[in-house]
mmCIF file of C-alpha atoms and ligand atoms in Angstrom:
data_model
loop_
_atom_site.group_PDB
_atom_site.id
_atom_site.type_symbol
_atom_site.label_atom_id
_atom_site.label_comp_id
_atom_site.label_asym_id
_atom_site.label_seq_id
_atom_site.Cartn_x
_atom_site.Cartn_y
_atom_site.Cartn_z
ATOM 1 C CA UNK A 16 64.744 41.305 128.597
ATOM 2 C CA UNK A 17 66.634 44.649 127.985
ATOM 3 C CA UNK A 18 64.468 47.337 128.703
ATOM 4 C CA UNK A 19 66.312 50.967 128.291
ATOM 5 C CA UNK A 20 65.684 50.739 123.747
ATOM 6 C CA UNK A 21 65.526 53.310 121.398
ATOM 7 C CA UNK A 22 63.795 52.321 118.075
ATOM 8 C CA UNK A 23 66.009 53.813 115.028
ATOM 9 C CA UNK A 24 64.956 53.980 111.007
ATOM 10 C CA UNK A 25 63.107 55.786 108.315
ATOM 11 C CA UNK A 26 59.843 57.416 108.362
ATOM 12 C CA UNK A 27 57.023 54.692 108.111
ATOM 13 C CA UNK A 28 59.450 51.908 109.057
ATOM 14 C CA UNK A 29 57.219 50.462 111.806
ATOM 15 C CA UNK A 30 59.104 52.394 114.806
ATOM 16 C CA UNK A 31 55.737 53.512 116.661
ATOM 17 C CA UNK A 32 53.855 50.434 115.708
ATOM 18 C CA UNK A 33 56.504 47.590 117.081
ATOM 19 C CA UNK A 34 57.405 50.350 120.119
ATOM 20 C CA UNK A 35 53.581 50.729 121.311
ATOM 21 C CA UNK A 36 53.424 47.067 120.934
ATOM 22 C CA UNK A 37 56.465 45.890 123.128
ATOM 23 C CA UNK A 38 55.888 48.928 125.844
ATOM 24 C CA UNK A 39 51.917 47.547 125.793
ATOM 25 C CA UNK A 40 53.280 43.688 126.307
ATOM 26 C CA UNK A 41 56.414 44.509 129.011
ATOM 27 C CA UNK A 42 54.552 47.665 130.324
ATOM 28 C CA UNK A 43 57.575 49.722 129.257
ATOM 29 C CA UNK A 44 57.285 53.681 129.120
ATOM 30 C CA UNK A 45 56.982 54.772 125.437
ATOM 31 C CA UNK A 46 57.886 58.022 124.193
ATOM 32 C CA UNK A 47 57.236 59.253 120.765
ATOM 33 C CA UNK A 48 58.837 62.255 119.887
ATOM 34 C CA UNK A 49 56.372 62.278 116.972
ATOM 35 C CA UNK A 50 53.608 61.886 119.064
ATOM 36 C CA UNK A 51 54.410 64.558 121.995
ATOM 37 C CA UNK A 52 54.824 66.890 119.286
ATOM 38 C CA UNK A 53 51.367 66.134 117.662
ATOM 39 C CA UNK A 54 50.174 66.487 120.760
ATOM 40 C CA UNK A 55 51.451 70.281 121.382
ATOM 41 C CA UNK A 56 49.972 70.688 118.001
ATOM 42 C CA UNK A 57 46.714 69.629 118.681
ATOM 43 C CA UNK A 58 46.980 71.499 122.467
ATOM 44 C CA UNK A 59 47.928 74.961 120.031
ATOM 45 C CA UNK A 60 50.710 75.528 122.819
ATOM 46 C CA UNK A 61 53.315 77.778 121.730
ATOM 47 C CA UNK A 62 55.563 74.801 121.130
ATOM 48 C CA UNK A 63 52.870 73.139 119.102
ATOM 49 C CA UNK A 64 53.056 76.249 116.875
ATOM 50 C CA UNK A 65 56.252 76.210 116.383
ATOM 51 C CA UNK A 66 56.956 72.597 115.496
ATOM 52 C CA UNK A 67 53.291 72.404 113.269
ATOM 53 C CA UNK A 68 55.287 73.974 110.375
ATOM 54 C CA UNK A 69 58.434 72.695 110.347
ATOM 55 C CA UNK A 70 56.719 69.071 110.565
ATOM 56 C CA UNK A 71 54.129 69.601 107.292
ATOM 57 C CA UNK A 72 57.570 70.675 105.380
ATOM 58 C CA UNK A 73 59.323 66.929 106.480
ATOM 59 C CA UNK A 74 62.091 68.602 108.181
ATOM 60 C CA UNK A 75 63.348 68.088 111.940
ATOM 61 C CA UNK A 76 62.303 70.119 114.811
ATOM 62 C CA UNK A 77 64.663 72.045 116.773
ATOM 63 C CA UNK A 78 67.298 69.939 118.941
ATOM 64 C CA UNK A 79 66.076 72.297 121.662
ATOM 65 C CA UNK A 80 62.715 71.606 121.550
ATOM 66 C CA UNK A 81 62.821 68.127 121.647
ATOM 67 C CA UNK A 82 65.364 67.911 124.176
ATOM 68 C CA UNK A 83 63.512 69.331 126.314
ATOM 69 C CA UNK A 84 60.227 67.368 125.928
ATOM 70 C CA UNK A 85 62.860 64.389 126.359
ATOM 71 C CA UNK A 86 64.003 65.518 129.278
ATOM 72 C CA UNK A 87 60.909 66.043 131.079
ATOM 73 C CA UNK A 88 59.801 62.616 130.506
ATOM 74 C CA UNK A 89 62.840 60.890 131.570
ATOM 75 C CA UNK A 90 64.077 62.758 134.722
ATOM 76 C CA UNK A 91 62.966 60.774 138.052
ATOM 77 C CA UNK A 92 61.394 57.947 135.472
ATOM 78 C CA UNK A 93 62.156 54.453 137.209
ATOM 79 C CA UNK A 94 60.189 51.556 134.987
ATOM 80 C CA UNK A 95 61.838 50.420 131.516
ATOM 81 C CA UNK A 96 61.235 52.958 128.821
ATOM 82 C CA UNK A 97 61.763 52.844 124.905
ATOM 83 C CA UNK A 98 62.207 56.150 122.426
ATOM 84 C CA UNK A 99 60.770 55.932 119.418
ATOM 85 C CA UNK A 100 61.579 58.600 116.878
ATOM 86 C CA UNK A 101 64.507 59.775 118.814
ATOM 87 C CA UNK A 102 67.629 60.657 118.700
ATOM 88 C CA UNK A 103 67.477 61.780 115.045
ATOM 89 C CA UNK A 104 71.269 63.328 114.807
ATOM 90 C CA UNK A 105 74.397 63.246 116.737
ATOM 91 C CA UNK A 106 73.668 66.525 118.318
ATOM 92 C CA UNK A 107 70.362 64.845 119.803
ATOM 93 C CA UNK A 108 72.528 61.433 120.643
ATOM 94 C CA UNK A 109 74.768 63.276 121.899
ATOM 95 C CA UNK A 110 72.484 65.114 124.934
ATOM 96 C CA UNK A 111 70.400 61.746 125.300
ATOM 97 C CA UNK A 112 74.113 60.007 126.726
ATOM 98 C CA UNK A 113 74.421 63.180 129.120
ATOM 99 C CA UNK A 114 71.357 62.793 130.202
ATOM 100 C CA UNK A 115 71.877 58.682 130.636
ATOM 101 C CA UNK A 116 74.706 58.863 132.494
ATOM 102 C CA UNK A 117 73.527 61.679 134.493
ATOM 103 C CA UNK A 118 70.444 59.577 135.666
ATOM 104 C CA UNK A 119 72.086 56.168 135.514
ATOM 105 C CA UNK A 120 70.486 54.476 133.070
ATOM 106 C CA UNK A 121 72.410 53.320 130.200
ATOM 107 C CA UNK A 122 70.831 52.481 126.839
ATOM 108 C CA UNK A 123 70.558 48.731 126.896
ATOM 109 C CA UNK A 124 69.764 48.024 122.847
ATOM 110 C CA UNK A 125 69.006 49.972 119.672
ATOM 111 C CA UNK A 126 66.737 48.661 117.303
ATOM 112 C CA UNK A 127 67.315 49.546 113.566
ATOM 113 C CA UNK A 128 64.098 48.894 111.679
ATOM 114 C CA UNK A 129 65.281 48.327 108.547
ATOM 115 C CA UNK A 130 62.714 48.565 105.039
ATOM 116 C CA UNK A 131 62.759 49.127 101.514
ATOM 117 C CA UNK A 132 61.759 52.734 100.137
ATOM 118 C CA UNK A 133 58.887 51.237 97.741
ATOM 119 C CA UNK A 134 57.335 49.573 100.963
ATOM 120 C CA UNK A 135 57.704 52.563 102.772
ATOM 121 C CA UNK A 136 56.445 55.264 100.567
ATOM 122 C CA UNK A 137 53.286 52.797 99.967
ATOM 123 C CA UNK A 138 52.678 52.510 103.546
ATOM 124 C CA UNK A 139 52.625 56.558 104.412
ATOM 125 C CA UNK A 140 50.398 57.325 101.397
ATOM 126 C CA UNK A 141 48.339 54.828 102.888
ATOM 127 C CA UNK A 142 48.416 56.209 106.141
ATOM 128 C CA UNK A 143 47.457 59.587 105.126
ATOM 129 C CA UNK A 144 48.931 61.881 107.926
ATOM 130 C CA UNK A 145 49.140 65.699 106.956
ATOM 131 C CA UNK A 146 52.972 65.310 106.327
ATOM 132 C CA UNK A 147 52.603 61.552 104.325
ATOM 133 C CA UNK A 148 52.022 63.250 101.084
ATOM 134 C CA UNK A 149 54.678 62.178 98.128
ATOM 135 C CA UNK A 150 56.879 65.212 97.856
ATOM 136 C CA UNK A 151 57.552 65.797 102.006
ATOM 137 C CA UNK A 152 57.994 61.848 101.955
ATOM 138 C CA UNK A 153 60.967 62.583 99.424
ATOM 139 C CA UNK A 154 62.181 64.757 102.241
ATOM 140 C CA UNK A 155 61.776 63.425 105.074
ATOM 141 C CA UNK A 156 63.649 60.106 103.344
ATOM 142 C CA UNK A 157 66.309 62.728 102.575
ATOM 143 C CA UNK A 158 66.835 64.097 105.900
ATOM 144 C CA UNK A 159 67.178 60.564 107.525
ATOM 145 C CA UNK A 160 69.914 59.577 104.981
ATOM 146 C CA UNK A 161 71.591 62.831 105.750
ATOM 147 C CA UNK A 162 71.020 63.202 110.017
ATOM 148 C CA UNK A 163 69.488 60.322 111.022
ATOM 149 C CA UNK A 164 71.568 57.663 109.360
ATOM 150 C CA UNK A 165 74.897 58.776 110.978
ATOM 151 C CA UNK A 166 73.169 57.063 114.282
ATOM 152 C CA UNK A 167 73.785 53.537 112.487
ATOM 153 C CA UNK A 168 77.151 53.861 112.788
ATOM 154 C CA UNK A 169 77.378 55.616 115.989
ATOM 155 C CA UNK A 170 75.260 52.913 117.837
ATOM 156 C CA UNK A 171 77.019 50.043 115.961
ATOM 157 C CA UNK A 172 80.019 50.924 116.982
ATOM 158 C CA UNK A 173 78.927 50.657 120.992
ATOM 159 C CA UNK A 174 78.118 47.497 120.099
ATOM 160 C CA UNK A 175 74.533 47.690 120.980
ATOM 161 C CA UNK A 176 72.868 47.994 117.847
ATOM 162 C CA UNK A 177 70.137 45.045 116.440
ATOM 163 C CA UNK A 178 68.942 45.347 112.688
ATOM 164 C CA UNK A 179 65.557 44.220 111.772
ATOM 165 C CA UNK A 180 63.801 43.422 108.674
ATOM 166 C CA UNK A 181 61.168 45.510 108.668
ATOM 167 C CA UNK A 182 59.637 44.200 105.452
ATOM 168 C CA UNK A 183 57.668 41.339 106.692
ATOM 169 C CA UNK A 184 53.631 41.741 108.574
ATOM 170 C CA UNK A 185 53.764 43.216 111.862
ATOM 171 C CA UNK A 186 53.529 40.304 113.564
ATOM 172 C CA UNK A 187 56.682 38.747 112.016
ATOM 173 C CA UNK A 188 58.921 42.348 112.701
ATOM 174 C CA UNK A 189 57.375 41.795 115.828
ATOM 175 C CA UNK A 190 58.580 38.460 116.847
ATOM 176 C CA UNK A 191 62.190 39.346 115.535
ATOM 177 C CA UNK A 192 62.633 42.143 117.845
ATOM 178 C CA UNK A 193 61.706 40.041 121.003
ATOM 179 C CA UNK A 194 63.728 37.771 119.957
ATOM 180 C CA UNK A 195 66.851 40.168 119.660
ATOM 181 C CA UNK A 196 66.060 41.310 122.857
ATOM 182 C CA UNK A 197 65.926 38.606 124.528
ATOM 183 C CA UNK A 198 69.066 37.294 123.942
ATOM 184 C CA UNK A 199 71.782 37.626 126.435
ATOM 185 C CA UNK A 200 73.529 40.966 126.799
HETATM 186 P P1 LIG B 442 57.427 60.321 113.617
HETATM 187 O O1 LIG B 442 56.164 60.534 114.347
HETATM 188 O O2 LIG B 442 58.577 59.769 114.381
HETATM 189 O O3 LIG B 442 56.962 59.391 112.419
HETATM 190 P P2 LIG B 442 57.515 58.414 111.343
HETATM 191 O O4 LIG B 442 59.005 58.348 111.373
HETATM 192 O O5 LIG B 442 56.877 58.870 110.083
HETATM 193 O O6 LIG B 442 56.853 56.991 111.579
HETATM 194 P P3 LIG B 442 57.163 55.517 112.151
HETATM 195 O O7 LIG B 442 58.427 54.879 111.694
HETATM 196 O O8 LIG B 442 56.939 55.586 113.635
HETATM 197 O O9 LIG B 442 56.058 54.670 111.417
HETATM 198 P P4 LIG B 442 54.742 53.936 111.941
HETATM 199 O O10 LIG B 442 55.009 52.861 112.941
HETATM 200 O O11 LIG B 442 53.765 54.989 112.339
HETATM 201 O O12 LIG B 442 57.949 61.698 112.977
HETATM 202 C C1 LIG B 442 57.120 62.690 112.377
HETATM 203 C C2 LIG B 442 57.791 64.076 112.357
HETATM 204 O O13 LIG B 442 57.964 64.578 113.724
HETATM 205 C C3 LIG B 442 59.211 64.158 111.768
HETATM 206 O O14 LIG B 442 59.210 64.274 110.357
HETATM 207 C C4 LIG B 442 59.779 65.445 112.478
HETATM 208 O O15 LIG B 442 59.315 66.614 111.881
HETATM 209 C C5 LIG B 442 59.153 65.382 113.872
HETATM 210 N N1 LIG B 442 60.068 64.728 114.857
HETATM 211 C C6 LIG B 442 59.823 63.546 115.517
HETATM 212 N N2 LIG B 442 60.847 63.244 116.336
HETATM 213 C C7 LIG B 442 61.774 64.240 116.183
HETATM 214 C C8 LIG B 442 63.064 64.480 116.753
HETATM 215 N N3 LIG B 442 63.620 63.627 117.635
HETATM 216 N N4 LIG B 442 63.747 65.596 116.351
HETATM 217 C C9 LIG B 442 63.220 66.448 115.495
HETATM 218 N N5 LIG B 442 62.002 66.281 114.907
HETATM 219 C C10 LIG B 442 61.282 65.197 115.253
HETATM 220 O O16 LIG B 442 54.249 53.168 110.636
HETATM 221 C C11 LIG B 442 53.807 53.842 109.468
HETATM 222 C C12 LIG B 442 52.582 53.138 108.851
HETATM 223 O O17 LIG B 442 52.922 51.807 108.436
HETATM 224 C C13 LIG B 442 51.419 52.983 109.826
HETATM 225 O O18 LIG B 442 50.228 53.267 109.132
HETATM 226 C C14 LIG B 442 51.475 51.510 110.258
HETATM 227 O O19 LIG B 442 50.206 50.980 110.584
HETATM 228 C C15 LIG B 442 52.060 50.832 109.030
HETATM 229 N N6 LIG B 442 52.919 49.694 109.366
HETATM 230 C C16 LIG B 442 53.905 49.669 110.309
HETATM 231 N N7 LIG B 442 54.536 48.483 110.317
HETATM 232 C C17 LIG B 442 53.958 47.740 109.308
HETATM 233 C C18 LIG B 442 54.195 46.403 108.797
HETATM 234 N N8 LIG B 442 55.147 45.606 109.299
HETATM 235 N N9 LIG B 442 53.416 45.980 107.768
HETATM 236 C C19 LIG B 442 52.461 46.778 107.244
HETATM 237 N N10 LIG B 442 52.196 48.034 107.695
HETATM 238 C C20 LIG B 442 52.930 48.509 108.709
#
């Protein structure tokens, strides 16, 4: 199975729920952007404080920032590993390739979780997090079409990208993305 994956799509698309369930079955290093920058939150580290804000208002953190928590993680990593969550624009995709090649690990496979807005909206509110409220969900949708969506193309035309329906139960979206990467390279 391929085993160097990013996990692309919208806010509440299932990206950290089908990437904590593949690293969990393939024991896979998972890092979630999201979640290393909750964590500084939580931690009140400087960096915490500085992303906290930008975060409630649905907006991206600096490329800097997260670069750098990136970078940390991957340097002298030797297991499989997925990202979840990033890159979210070219500047990002761009450093992540840098940083491949200068490590030797090429991206194997992205995932694009695709799902409709009415799904996703439903699921947030359900969720509850401090930034799934209605208005910064508006946002946050509007920021992937505008920086995150660019990636589709980007990754598509490397020929490495897999779209998934990420419509169905869990289980389903699940099964789908094994499949996809299972499949010869
Ligand atoms: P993230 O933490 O990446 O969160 P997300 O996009 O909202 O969620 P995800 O798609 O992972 O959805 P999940 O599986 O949880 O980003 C949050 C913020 O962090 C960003 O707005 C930004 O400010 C900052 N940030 C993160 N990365 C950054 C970067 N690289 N650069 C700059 N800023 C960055 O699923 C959502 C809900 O749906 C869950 O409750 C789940 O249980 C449910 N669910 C999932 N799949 C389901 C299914 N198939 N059926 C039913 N429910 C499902």
């Amino acid at each position: 199975m391929k085993q160097r994956l990013l996990f692309l799509g919208p806010p509440g698309a299932g990206k950290g729920t089908q990437a904590s369930l593949l690293a969990n079955k393939y024991s896979l290093n998972h890092f979630s952007t999201g979640d290393l920058l909750r964590e500084e939150v939580a931690a009140n580290s400087e960096l915490g404080q500085q992303a906290s804000e930008i975060m409630n208002k649905g907006e991206l953190v600096s490329d800097e920032l997260v670069l750098s928590i990136v970078e940390s993680r991957l340097i002298g990593i030797e297991k499989g590993w997925l990202l979840d969550g990033f890159p979210r624009n070219i500047v990002q995709a761009t450093a992540l390739r840098a940083l491949l090649d200068k490590i030797s690990q090429p991206l194997q496979a992205v995932i694009l979780i695709r799902i409709q807005d009415s799904i996703l909206i439903e699921r947030l509110l359900s969720r509850g997090r401090e930034d799934d409220n209605e208005n910064v969900i508006k946002h946050r949708l509007e920021v992937y079409r505008n920086q995150t969506a660019p990636l589709i193309e980007h990754y598509s035309s490397q020929g490495i990208l897999k779209v998934i329906d990420g419509n169905a139960d869990i289980e389903l979206v699940s099964s789908c993305i094994e499949k996809e990467l299972c499949t010869s390279i």
